[in-house]
C-alpha cells in the first residue's frame, strides 16, 4: 500500500481528531453507535457517543465534537470491566481499555450512563475479539499454521485465484522449492518438503511488486511495508511466461485490494448502526479564543500507571518548587501536569 493509502485507523491512538478523520475509510464500516457514553477518565461528567467500527473505537463529546478519541484495536492490550466513579452516575461498572502506542501506555474508561445497559461491554469486547482472530488478513506471517496436507487453509471471505507449483523461494543460497498461492486477500508460499516453512503476505502489507534480476535469473520480488518489517522476498517462477502472468495477476489484485480492502473483521449487530452524521448534531464554531493550547494536555490524563516509564528517571533540581523531582518526559512540562491535576 502506498503512503497516501496508509491505514492508521487500527494502528494508532489519536486525540481530538479533525472532522474528516471521523469518516470511515475504504474497507471500514460502522458496527454500532452508542449514545450516553461517558469518557470517565479524561472527560468525567461529559456525555458523548461511542462509535464502534471494524478497525477502531471513536468517542466524541456531545457538547463539543472537537473533544474526541480514536483508539485503534491494534493498540489495545486488554479490555476489562471494573467499578469507576462517574460524576453523573456515581460508582458504577465501566469498561476499562488498556492500550499501548509509541511506547506509551494509556488507559481509557467508558461508562454507559443508561442504567442497566451492557451494550458497550458486549459489543466492544466481541468486536475486538473478532479483530484479534483475523490478523492473517492484515499482518505478514512467517512459519504459521496455515497449510494442512499441502493445501492452504482458507480464511472466511478468501478465495484462491491461482495455485502455482514449482516456485522457488530465493531467501537462501540454494533456494527452496515450493507452492505459491494467489488469493483475493494475500499471497502465500510454502516449501514442499516442510509445510511449516511458509510465508503469508496480505496485500495490505505489500509496498511494491516487480520483476528483477537475481543470481537465479529473473525473479518475482515482493517488497513489504515498513510496518511489516520492510522485507524483500524473491521467488523464481518458470517458465518466463508464467513469471509474467504471476506478476500481472498479483499487481492487479493488489490494486483492486487498495480500492476495496478486506480487513477480515466480520461482525454485525442485529440492527445496522446509523451513520455518525445522522446521530450527532452539526458542530457549531464557538465564538471564543483558546489560549495556551498544548497537545500534551489532550492525552496526559489518559496515561496508565507507568506511562512511558520502564524505570525511574534521574532526579533533577526544580527551582520553582525548591525540590528535586524525577526528570520529566520529553514534551511534558510542570505547568501541563498542574493543568491535568486541576481538570481531572
mmCIF file of N, CA, C and O in Angstrom, residues 99-201:
data_model
loop_
_atom_site.group_PDB
_atom_site.id
_atom_site.type_symbol
_atom_site.label_atom_id
_atom_site.label_comp_id
_atom_site.label_asym_id
_atom_site.label_seq_id
_atom_site.Cartn_x
_atom_site.Cartn_y
_atom_site.Cartn_z
ATOM 1 N N UNK A 99 -4.240 0.345 26.717
ATOM 2 C CA UNK A 99 -3.637 0.390 25.382
ATOM 3 C C UNK A 99 -2.152 0.737 25.461
ATOM 4 O O UNK A 99 -1.656 1.189 26.490
ATOM 5 N N UNK A 100 -1.486 0.538 24.320
ATOM 6 C CA UNK A 100 -0.084 0.946 24.189
ATOM 7 C C UNK A 100 0.121 1.494 22.789
ATOM 8 O O UNK A 100 -0.262 0.867 21.804
ATOM 9 N N UNK A 101 0.739 2.671 22.709
ATOM 10 C CA UNK A 101 1.023 3.291 21.415
ATOM 11 C C UNK A 101 2.296 4.119 21.533
ATOM 12 O O UNK A 101 2.425 4.949 22.430
ATOM 13 N N UNK A 102 3.244 3.864 20.633
ATOM 14 C CA UNK A 102 4.528 4.587 20.642
ATOM 15 C C UNK A 102 5.201 4.547 22.005
ATOM 16 O O UNK A 102 5.633 5.573 22.531
ATOM 17 N N UNK A 103 5.255 3.373 22.604
ATOM 18 C CA UNK A 103 5.923 3.111 23.889
ATOM 19 C C UNK A 103 5.209 3.724 25.091
ATOM 20 O O UNK A 103 5.683 3.618 26.215
ATOM 21 N N UNK A 104 4.070 4.382 24.875
ATOM 22 C CA UNK A 104 3.285 4.939 25.985
ATOM 23 C C UNK A 104 2.064 4.079 26.239
ATOM 24 O O UNK A 104 1.435 3.583 25.297
ATOM 25 N N UNK A 105 1.727 3.913 27.500
ATOM 26 C CA UNK A 105 0.515 3.174 27.863
ATOM 27 C C UNK A 105 -0.575 4.172 28.256
ATOM 28 O O UNK A 105 -0.334 5.085 29.039
ATOM 29 N N UNK A 106 -1.755 3.964 27.706
ATOM 30 C CA UNK A 106 -2.904 4.797 28.021
ATOM 31 C C UNK A 106 -4.045 3.922 28.521
ATOM 32 O O UNK A 106 -4.217 2.784 28.062
ATOM 33 N N UNK A 107 -4.805 4.476 29.443
ATOM 34 C CA UNK A 107 -5.988 3.773 29.952
ATOM 35 C C UNK A 107 -7.219 4.639 29.692
ATOM 36 O O UNK A 107 -7.226 5.834 29.972
ATOM 37 N N UNK A 108 -8.238 4.004 29.132
ATOM 38 C CA UNK A 108 -9.498 4.698 28.860
ATOM 39 C C UNK A 108 -10.614 3.990 29.626
ATOM 40 O O UNK A 108 -10.633 2.756 29.727
ATOM 41 N N UNK A 109 -11.529 4.789 30.165
ATOM 42 C CA UNK A 109 -12.650 4.234 30.934
ATOM 43 C C UNK A 109 -13.940 4.783 30.342
ATOM 44 O O UNK A 109 -14.143 6.002 30.293
ATOM 45 N N UNK A 110 -14.807 3.887 29.899
ATOM 46 C CA UNK A 110 -16.073 4.290 29.292
ATOM 47 C C UNK A 110 -17.232 3.776 30.146
ATOM 48 O O UNK A 110 -17.335 2.579 30.411
ATOM 49 N N UNK A 111 -18.092 4.693 30.551
ATOM 50 C CA UNK A 111 -19.242 4.366 31.394
ATOM 51 C C UNK A 111 -20.530 4.617 30.617
ATOM 52 O O UNK A 111 -20.708 5.697 30.039
ATOM 53 N N UNK A 112 -21.401 3.627 30.616
ATOM 54 C CA UNK A 112 -22.715 3.795 29.981
ATOM 55 C C UNK A 112 -23.638 4.472 30.978
ATOM 56 O O UNK A 112 -23.883 3.968 32.076
ATOM 57 N N UNK A 113 -24.156 5.640 30.605
ATOM 58 C CA UNK A 113 -24.998 6.418 31.511
ATOM 59 C C UNK A 113 -26.445 5.935 31.527
ATOM 60 O O UNK A 113 -27.254 6.437 32.305
ATOM 61 N N UNK A 114 -26.751 4.948 30.667
ATOM 62 C CA UNK A 114 -28.076 4.321 30.688
ATOM 63 C C UNK A 114 -28.015 3.170 31.683
ATOM 64 O O UNK A 114 -27.289 2.195 31.477
ATOM 65 N N UNK A 115 -28.752 3.288 32.773
ATOM 66 C CA UNK A 115 -28.673 2.311 33.852
ATOM 67 C C UNK A 115 -29.064 0.919 33.364
ATOM 68 O O UNK A 115 -30.063 0.742 32.683
ATOM 69 N N UNK A 116 -28.228 -0.066 33.699
ATOM 70 C CA UNK A 116 -28.532 -1.460 33.390
ATOM 71 C C UNK A 116 -28.243 -1.874 31.967
ATOM 72 O O UNK A 116 -28.544 -3.007 31.584
ATOM 73 N N UNK A 117 -27.635 -1.019 31.163
ATOM 74 C CA UNK A 117 -27.348 -1.371 29.766
ATOM 75 C C UNK A 117 -25.935 -1.941 29.635
ATOM 76 O O UNK A 117 -24.957 -1.241 29.930
ATOM 77 N N UNK A 118 -25.797 -3.195 29.182
ATOM 78 C CA UNK A 118 -24.469 -3.795 28.998
ATOM 79 C C UNK A 118 -23.972 -3.670 27.561
ATOM 80 O O UNK A 118 -22.997 -4.305 27.184
ATOM 81 N N UNK A 119 -24.650 -2.856 26.778
ATOM 82 C CA UNK A 119 -24.409 -2.838 25.333
ATOM 83 C C UNK A 119 -22.957 -2.540 24.964
ATOM 84 O O UNK A 119 -22.368 -3.215 24.107
ATOM 85 N N UNK A 120 -22.346 -1.535 25.600
ATOM 86 C CA UNK A 120 -20.974 -1.215 25.212
ATOM 87 C C UNK A 120 -19.987 -2.269 25.697
ATOM 88 O O UNK A 120 -18.928 -2.456 25.086
ATOM 89 N N UNK A 121 -20.341 -2.987 26.787
ATOM 90 C CA UNK A 121 -19.483 -4.099 27.225
ATOM 91 C C UNK A 121 -19.434 -5.183 26.157
ATOM 92 O O UNK A 121 -18.367 -5.600 25.702
ATOM 93 N N UNK A 122 -20.596 -5.665 25.773
ATOM 94 C CA UNK A 122 -20.682 -6.821 24.883
ATOM 95 C C UNK A 122 -20.181 -6.501 23.484
ATOM 96 O O UNK A 122 -19.434 -7.286 22.883
ATOM 97 N N UNK A 123 -20.563 -5.335 22.958
ATOM 98 C CA UNK A 123 -20.185 -5.011 21.582
ATOM 99 C C UNK A 123 -18.684 -4.807 21.444
ATOM 100 O O UNK A 123 -18.042 -5.392 20.557
ATOM 101 N N UNK A 124 -18.104 -3.988 22.309
ATOM 102 C CA UNK A 124 -16.669 -3.690 22.202
ATOM 103 C C UNK A 124 -15.833 -4.953 22.385
ATOM 104 O O UNK A 124 -14.895 -5.209 21.620
ATOM 105 N N UNK A 125 -16.158 -5.771 23.372
ATOM 106 C CA UNK A 125 -15.380 -6.980 23.608
ATOM 107 C C UNK A 125 -15.492 -7.957 22.442
ATOM 108 O O UNK A 125 -14.502 -8.560 22.027
ATOM 109 N N UNK A 126 -16.697 -8.106 21.890
ATOM 110 C CA UNK A 126 -16.902 -9.040 20.784
ATOM 111 C C UNK A 126 -16.190 -8.576 19.517
ATOM 112 O O UNK A 126 -15.570 -9.382 18.808
ATOM 113 N N UNK A 127 -16.257 -7.292 19.223
ATOM 114 C CA UNK A 127 -15.613 -6.775 18.015
ATOM 115 C C UNK A 127 -14.093 -6.858 18.141
ATOM 116 O O UNK A 127 -13.397 -7.235 17.190
ATOM 117 N N UNK A 128 -13.563 -6.532 19.305
ATOM 118 C CA UNK A 128 -12.113 -6.637 19.490
ATOM 119 C C UNK A 128 -11.660 -8.088 19.367
ATOM 120 O O UNK A 128 -10.592 -8.368 18.794
ATOM 121 N N UNK A 129 -12.443 -9.017 19.875
ATOM 122 C CA UNK A 129 -12.110 -10.437 19.737
ATOM 123 C C UNK A 129 -12.105 -10.848 18.255
ATOM 124 O O UNK A 129 -11.227 -11.590 17.811
ATOM 125 N N UNK A 130 -13.072 -10.340 17.479
ATOM 126 C CA UNK A 130 -13.108 -10.629 16.046
ATOM 127 C C UNK A 130 -11.887 -10.050 15.335
ATOM 128 O O UNK A 130 -11.341 -10.662 14.409
ATOM 129 N N UNK A 131 -11.443 -8.892 15.778
ATOM 130 C CA UNK A 131 -10.235 -8.269 15.202
ATOM 131 C C UNK A 131 -9.005 -9.122 15.508
ATOM 132 O O UNK A 131 -8.172 -9.383 14.630
ATOM 133 N N UNK A 132 -8.874 -9.543 16.758
ATOM 134 C CA UNK A 132 -7.698 -10.305 17.180
ATOM 135 C C UNK A 132 -7.593 -11.650 16.469
ATOM 136 O O UNK A 132 -6.485 -12.148 16.247
ATOM 137 N N UNK A 133 -8.718 -12.253 16.121
ATOM 138 C CA UNK A 133 -8.713 -13.578 15.492
ATOM 139 C C UNK A 133 -8.676 -13.513 13.968
ATOM 140 O O UNK A 133 -8.827 -14.541 13.311
ATOM 141 N N UNK A 134 -8.464 -12.326 13.409
ATOM 142 C CA UNK A 134 -8.436 -12.195 11.951
ATOM 143 C C UNK A 134 -7.158 -11.498 11.479
ATOM 144 O O UNK A 134 -7.149 -10.838 10.435
ATOM 145 N N UNK A 135 -6.064 -11.671 12.201
ATOM 146 C CA UNK A 135 -4.833 -10.940 11.900
ATOM 147 C C UNK A 135 -4.187 -11.357 10.579
ATOM 148 O O UNK A 135 -3.432 -10.582 9.988
ATOM 149 N N UNK A 136 -4.470 -12.573 10.100
ATOM 150 C CA UNK A 136 -3.863 -13.006 8.845
ATOM 151 C C UNK A 136 -4.326 -12.166 7.664
ATOM 152 O O UNK A 136 -3.660 -12.126 6.626
ATOM 153 N N UNK A 137 -5.450 -11.484 7.793
ATOM 154 C CA UNK A 137 -5.899 -10.563 6.746
ATOM 155 C C UNK A 137 -5.017 -9.323 6.674
ATOM 156 O O UNK A 137 -4.926 -8.685 5.627
ATOM 157 N N UNK A 138 -4.373 -8.980 7.797
ATOM 158 C CA UNK A 138 -3.718 -7.680 7.907
ATOM 159 C C UNK A 138 -2.223 -7.739 8.188
ATOM 160 O O UNK A 138 -1.508 -6.778 7.907
ATOM 161 N N UNK A 139 -1.731 -8.853 8.742
ATOM 162 C CA UNK A 139 -0.334 -8.922 9.172
ATOM 163 C C UNK A 139 0.433 -9.999 8.418
ATOM 164 O O UNK A 139 -0.088 -11.092 8.174
ATOM 165 N N UNK A 140 1.682 -9.666 8.078
ATOM 166 C CA UNK A 140 2.563 -10.665 7.482
ATOM 167 C C UNK A 140 2.860 -11.748 8.513
ATOM 168 O O UNK A 140 3.105 -11.456 9.676
ATOM 169 N N UNK A 141 2.856 -13.001 8.074
ATOM 170 C CA UNK A 141 3.072 -14.121 8.997
ATOM 171 C C UNK A 141 4.111 -15.066 8.423
ATOM 172 O O UNK A 141 3.991 -15.534 7.287
ATOM 173 N N UNK A 142 5.155 -15.347 9.217
ATOM 174 C CA UNK A 142 6.184 -16.309 8.848
ATOM 175 C C UNK A 142 6.009 -17.584 9.664
ATOM 176 O O UNK A 142 5.752 -17.527 10.867
ATOM 177 N N UNK A 143 6.136 -18.729 8.986
ATOM 178 C CA UNK A 143 6.077 -20.035 9.651
ATOM 179 C C UNK A 143 4.807 -20.199 10.485
ATOM 180 O O UNK A 143 4.852 -20.555 11.662
ATOM 181 N N UNK A 144 3.686 -19.901 9.902
ATOM 182 C CA UNK A 144 2.408 -20.036 10.588
ATOM 183 C C UNK A 144 1.735 -21.373 10.295
ATOM 184 O O UNK A 144 2.123 -22.103 9.383
ATOM 185 N N UNK A 145 0.708 -21.669 11.087
ATOM 186 C CA UNK A 145 -0.076 -22.909 10.876
ATOM 187 C C UNK A 145 -1.155 -22.620 9.833
ATOM 188 O O UNK A 145 -2.345 -22.560 10.129
ATOM 189 N N UNK A 146 -0.714 -22.448 8.586
ATOM 190 C CA UNK A 146 -1.630 -22.028 7.525
ATOM 191 C C UNK A 146 -1.793 -23.078 6.429
ATOM 192 O O UNK A 146 -2.619 -22.915 5.532
ATOM 193 N N UNK A 147 -0.997 -24.165 6.508
ATOM 194 C CA UNK A 147 -1.035 -25.228 5.499
ATOM 195 C C UNK A 147 -1.362 -26.556 6.169
ATOM 196 O O UNK A 147 -0.843 -26.857 7.242
ATOM 197 N N UNK A 148 -2.234 -27.333 5.543
ATOM 198 C CA UNK A 148 -2.556 -28.662 6.039
ATOM 199 C C UNK A 148 -2.676 -29.614 4.863
ATOM 200 O O UNK A 148 -3.437 -29.364 3.932
ATOM 201 N N UNK A 149 -1.882 -30.689 4.915
ATOM 202 C CA UNK A 149 -1.885 -31.695 3.844
ATOM 203 C C UNK A 149 -1.647 -31.054 2.480
ATOM 204 O O UNK A 149 -2.350 -31.326 1.491
ATOM 205 N N UNK A 150 -0.660 -30.157 2.430
ATOM 206 C CA UNK A 150 -0.236 -29.487 1.191
ATOM 207 C C UNK A 150 -1.287 -28.550 0.611
ATOM 208 O O UNK A 150 -1.212 -28.172 -0.573
ATOM 209 N N UNK A 151 -2.274 -28.177 1.409
ATOM 210 C CA UNK A 151 -3.316 -27.261 0.941
ATOM 211 C C UNK A 151 -3.424 -26.064 1.882
ATOM 212 O O UNK A 151 -3.256 -26.199 3.098
ATOM 213 N N UNK A 152 -3.709 -24.899 1.311
ATOM 214 C CA UNK A 152 -3.868 -23.679 2.088
ATOM 215 C C UNK A 152 -5.175 -23.706 2.868
ATOM 216 O O UNK A 152 -6.232 -24.016 2.314
ATOM 217 N N UNK A 153 -5.094 -23.387 4.159
ATOM 218 C CA UNK A 153 -6.295 -23.248 4.983
ATOM 219 C C UNK A 153 -6.891 -21.874 4.725
ATOM 220 O O UNK A 153 -6.321 -20.857 5.112
ATOM 221 N N UNK A 154 -8.026 -21.845 4.066
ATOM 222 C CA UNK A 154 -8.613 -20.581 3.641
ATOM 223 C C UNK A 154 -9.269 -19.841 4.801
ATOM 224 O O UNK A 154 -9.843 -20.447 5.708
ATOM 225 N N UNK A 155 -9.194 -18.527 4.738
ATOM 226 C CA UNK A 155 -9.867 -17.662 5.693
ATOM 227 C C UNK A 155 -11.301 -17.431 5.224
ATOM 228 O O UNK A 155 -11.607 -17.598 4.038
ATOM 229 N N UNK A 156 -12.197 -17.047 6.129
ATOM 230 C CA UNK A 156 -13.518 -16.614 5.681
ATOM 231 C C UNK A 156 -13.350 -15.430 4.710
ATOM 232 O O UNK A 156 -12.464 -14.594 4.896
ATOM 233 N N UNK A 157 -14.166 -15.370 3.693
ATOM 234 C CA UNK A 157 -14.124 -14.327 2.659
ATOM 235 C C UNK A 157 -12.929 -14.461 1.722
ATOM 236 O O UNK A 157 -12.696 -13.591 0.872
ATOM 237 N N UNK A 158 -12.147 -15.537 1.843
ATOM 238 C CA UNK A 158 -10.966 -15.712 0.988
ATOM 239 C C UNK A 158 -11.249 -16.709 -0.122
ATOM 240 O O UNK A 158 -11.863 -17.760 0.094
ATOM 241 N N UNK A 159 -10.795 -16.385 -1.327
ATOM 242 C CA UNK A 159 -10.930 -17.264 -2.490
ATOM 243 C C UNK A 159 -9.572 -17.406 -3.158
ATOM 244 O O UNK A 159 -8.846 -16.416 -3.330
ATOM 245 N N UNK A 160 -9.226 -18.627 -3.566
ATOM 246 C CA UNK A 160 -7.975 -18.868 -4.285
ATOM 247 C C UNK A 160 -8.160 -18.499 -5.751
ATOM 248 O O UNK A 160 -9.086 -18.951 -6.408
ATOM 249 N N UNK A 161 -7.285 -17.645 -6.222
ATOM 250 C CA UNK A 161 -7.295 -17.250 -7.632
ATOM 251 C C UNK A 161 -6.407 -18.164 -8.472
ATOM 252 O O UNK A 161 -6.791 -18.604 -9.542
ATOM 253 N N UNK A 162 -5.185 -18.414 -7.971
ATOM 254 C CA UNK A 162 -4.221 -19.234 -8.707
ATOM 255 C C UNK A 162 -3.362 -20.021 -7.728
ATOM 256 O O UNK A 162 -2.964 -19.498 -6.687
ATOM 257 N N UNK A 163 -3.079 -21.267 -8.094
ATOM 258 C CA UNK A 163 -2.131 -22.099 -7.349
ATOM 259 C C UNK A 163 -1.042 -22.532 -8.324
ATOM 260 O O UNK A 163 -1.332 -23.155 -9.352
ATOM 261 N N UNK A 164 0.206 -22.186 -8.004
ATOM 262 C CA UNK A 164 1.315 -22.466 -8.902
ATOM 263 C C UNK A 164 2.343 -23.337 -8.199
ATOM 264 O O UNK A 164 2.868 -22.962 -7.142
ATOM 265 N N UNK A 165 2.644 -24.489 -8.767
ATOM 266 C CA UNK A 165 3.665 -25.395 -8.218
ATOM 267 C C UNK A 165 5.023 -25.070 -8.826
ATOM 268 O O UNK A 165 5.123 -24.384 -9.851
ATOM 269 N N UNK A 166 6.073 -25.570 -8.189
ATOM 270 C CA UNK A 166 7.417 -25.389 -8.719
ATOM 271 C C UNK A 166 7.960 -23.978 -8.612
ATOM 272 O O UNK A 166 8.719 -23.522 -9.468
ATOM 273 N N UNK A 167 7.583 -23.265 -7.543
ATOM 274 C CA UNK A 167 8.058 -21.888 -7.327
ATOM 275 C C UNK A 167 9.167 -21.909 -6.273
ATOM 276 O O UNK A 167 8.980 -22.452 -5.177
ATOM 277 N N UNK A 168 10.298 -21.324 -6.619
ATOM 278 C CA UNK A 168 11.440 -21.304 -5.714
ATOM 279 C C UNK A 168 11.437 -20.043 -4.861
ATOM 280 O O UNK A 168 11.302 -18.934 -5.378
ATOM 281 N N UNK A 169 11.584 -20.235 -3.558
ATOM 282 C CA UNK A 169 11.801 -19.115 -2.644
ATOM 283 C C UNK A 169 13.304 -18.864 -2.594
ATOM 284 O O UNK A 169 14.083 -19.766 -2.278
ATOM 285 N N UNK A 170 13.732 -17.630 -2.882
ATOM 286 C CA UNK A 170 15.153 -17.327 -3.016
ATOM 287 C C UNK A 170 15.758 -16.722 -1.756
ATOM 288 O O UNK A 170 16.728 -15.973 -1.816
ATOM 289 N N UNK A 171 15.180 -17.048 -0.608
ATOM 290 C CA UNK A 171 15.667 -16.466 0.648
ATOM 291 C C UNK A 171 16.965 -17.093 1.126
ATOM 292 O O UNK A 171 17.631 -16.548 1.999
ATOM 293 N N UNK A 172 17.340 -18.243 0.595
ATOM 294 C CA UNK A 172 18.592 -18.892 0.992
ATOM 295 C C UNK A 172 19.491 -19.046 -0.231
ATOM 296 O O UNK A 172 19.068 -18.814 -1.369
ATOM 297 N N UNK A 173 20.744 -19.443 -0.006
ATOM 298 C CA UNK A 173 21.722 -19.530 -1.094
ATOM 299 C C UNK A 173 21.311 -20.526 -2.170
ATOM 300 O O UNK A 173 21.546 -20.306 -3.351
ATOM 301 N N UNK A 174 20.691 -21.638 -1.759
ATOM 302 C CA UNK A 174 20.332 -22.656 -2.732
ATOM 303 C C UNK A 174 18.879 -22.582 -3.171
ATOM 304 O O UNK A 174 18.488 -23.191 -4.152
ATOM 305 N N UNK A 175 18.072 -21.768 -2.450
ATOM 306 C CA UNK A 175 16.655 -21.672 -2.802
ATOM 307 C C UNK A 175 15.871 -22.856 -2.256
ATOM 308 O O UNK A 175 16.436 -23.902 -1.924
ATOM 309 N N UNK A 176 14.561 -22.699 -2.119
ATOM 310 C CA UNK A 176 13.690 -23.767 -1.643
ATOM 311 C C UNK A 176 12.506 -23.902 -2.588
ATOM 312 O O UNK A 176 11.848 -22.914 -2.912
ATOM 313 N N UNK A 177 12.241 -25.123 -2.991
ATOM 314 C CA UNK A 177 11.157 -25.391 -3.931
ATOM 315 C C UNK A 177 9.835 -25.491 -3.179
ATOM 316 O O UNK A 177 9.746 -26.144 -2.138
ATOM 317 N N UNK A 178 8.804 -24.836 -3.715
ATOM 318 C CA UNK A 178 7.525 -24.879 -3.031
ATOM 319 C C UNK A 178 6.353 -24.544 -3.931
ATOM 320 O O UNK A 178 6.457 -24.564 -5.161
ATOM 321 N N UNK A 179 5.243 -24.197 -3.279
ATOM 322 C CA UNK A 179 3.978 -23.902 -3.964
ATOM 323 C C UNK A 179 3.546 -22.481 -3.624
ATOM 324 O O UNK A 179 3.681 -22.046 -2.478
ATOM 325 N N UNK A 180 2.999 -21.793 -4.606
ATOM 326 C CA UNK A 180 2.653 -20.378 -4.486
ATOM 327 C C UNK A 180 1.154 -20.206 -4.708
ATOM 328 O O UNK A 180 0.620 -20.603 -5.751
ATOM 329 N N UNK A 181 0.482 -19.631 -3.707
ATOM 330 C CA UNK A 181 -0.950 -19.346 -3.814
ATOM 331 C C UNK A 181 -1.164 -17.852 -4.006
ATOM 332 O O UNK A 181 -0.518 -17.024 -3.345
ATOM 333 N N UNK A 182 -2.093 -17.507 -4.867
ATOM 334 C CA UNK A 182 -2.554 -16.125 -5.012
ATOM 335 C C UNK A 182 -4.045 -16.122 -4.703
ATOM 336 O O UNK A 182 -4.822 -16.828 -5.364
ATOM 337 N N UNK A 183 -4.457 -15.364 -3.676
ATOM 338 C CA UNK A 183 -5.870 -15.282 -3.314
ATOM 339 C C UNK A 183 -6.335 -13.829 -3.426
ATOM 340 O O UNK A 183 -5.574 -12.959 -3.830
ATOM 341 N N UNK A 184 -7.561 -13.584 -3.049
ATOM 342 C CA UNK A 184 -8.098 -12.220 -3.121
ATOM 343 C C UNK A 184 -7.648 -11.328 -1.966
ATOM 344 O O UNK A 184 -7.876 -10.117 -1.999
ATOM 345 N N UNK A 185 -6.980 -11.913 -0.940
ATOM 346 C CA UNK A 185 -6.524 -11.092 0.192
ATOM 347 C C UNK A 185 -5.024 -11.185 0.465
ATOM 348 O O UNK A 185 -4.482 -10.339 1.186
ATOM 349 N N UNK A 186 -4.330 -12.172 -0.122
ATOM 350 C CA UNK A 186 -2.917 -12.347 0.202
ATOM 351 C C UNK A 186 -2.240 -13.251 -0.817
ATOM 352 O O UNK A 186 -2.895 -13.876 -1.667
ATOM 353 N N UNK A 187 -0.908 -13.319 -0.729
ATOM 354 C CA UNK A 187 -0.136 -14.334 -1.443
ATOM 355 C C UNK A 187 0.540 -15.203 -0.389
ATOM 356 O O UNK A 187 0.966 -14.709 0.665
ATOM 357 N N UNK A 188 0.630 -16.502 -0.689
ATOM 358 C CA UNK A 188 1.185 -17.467 0.267
ATOM 359 C C UNK A 188 2.148 -18.390 -0.464
ATOM 360 O O UNK A 188 1.861 -18.865 -1.575
ATOM 361 N N UNK A 189 3.297 -18.633 0.143
ATOM 362 C CA UNK A 189 4.240 -19.630 -0.374
ATOM 363 C C UNK A 189 4.583 -20.589 0.751
ATOM 364 O O UNK A 189 4.736 -20.173 1.902
ATOM 365 N N UNK A 190 4.722 -21.896 0.412
ATOM 366 C CA UNK A 190 5.210 -22.855 1.405
ATOM 367 C C UNK A 190 6.132 -23.868 0.727
ATOM 368 O O UNK A 190 6.004 -24.164 -0.466
ATOM 369 N N UNK A 191 7.089 -24.386 1.495
ATOM 370 C CA UNK A 191 8.057 -25.362 0.983
ATOM 371 C C UNK A 191 7.402 -26.729 0.871
ATOM 372 O O UNK A 191 6.688 -27.169 1.775
ATOM 373 N N UNK A 192 7.668 -27.417 -0.233
ATOM 374 C CA UNK A 192 7.065 -28.734 -0.450
ATOM 375 C C UNK A 192 7.539 -29.762 0.588
ATOM 376 O O UNK A 192 6.788 -30.662 0.969
ATOM 377 N N UNK A 193 8.782 -29.632 1.044
ATOM 378 C CA UNK A 193 9.348 -30.611 1.977
ATOM 379 C C UNK A 193 9.085 -30.267 3.439
ATOM 380 O O UNK A 193 9.332 -31.099 4.323
ATOM 381 N N UNK A 194 8.594 -29.060 3.713
ATOM 382 C CA UNK A 194 8.320 -28.655 5.103
ATOM 383 C C UNK A 194 7.208 -27.619 5.093
ATOM 384 O O UNK A 194 7.451 -26.439 4.843
ATOM 385 N N UNK A 195 5.985 -28.051 5.390
ATOM 386 C CA UNK A 195 4.825 -27.156 5.328
ATOM 387 C C UNK A 195 4.962 -25.958 6.255
ATOM 388 O O UNK A 195 4.417 -24.889 5.972
ATOM 389 N N UNK A 196 5.658 -26.159 7.370
ATOM 390 C CA UNK A 196 5.771 -25.051 8.339
ATOM 391 C C UNK A 196 6.783 -23.995 7.905
ATOM 392 O O UNK A 196 6.898 -22.943 8.540
ATOM 393 N N UNK A 197 7.516 -24.231 6.824
ATOM 394 C CA UNK A 197 8.393 -23.211 6.257
ATOM 395 C C UNK A 197 7.569 -22.465 5.205
ATOM 396 O O UNK A 197 7.470 -22.883 4.046
ATOM 397 N N UNK A 198 6.934 -21.362 5.637
ATOM 398 C CA UNK A 198 5.980 -20.687 4.771
ATOM 399 C C UNK A 198 5.937 -19.191 5.079
ATOM 400 O O UNK A 198 6.491 -18.727 6.076
ATOM 401 N N UNK A 199 5.269 -18.469 4.218
ATOM 402 C CA UNK A 199 5.063 -17.041 4.435
ATOM 403 C C UNK A 199 3.703 -16.658 3.870
ATOM 404 O O UNK A 199 3.309 -17.108 2.799
ATOM 405 N N UNK A 200 2.973 -15.849 4.641
ATOM 406 C CA UNK A 200 1.675 -15.320 4.230
ATOM 407 C C UNK A 200 1.792 -13.802 4.184
ATOM 408 O O UNK A 200 2.106 -13.164 5.186
ATOM 409 N N UNK A 201 1.549 -13.211 3.001
ATOM 410 C CA UNK A 201 1.746 -11.771 2.810
ATOM 411 C C UNK A 201 0.427 -11.140 2.363
ATOM 412 O O UNK A 201 0.031 -11.264 1.205
#
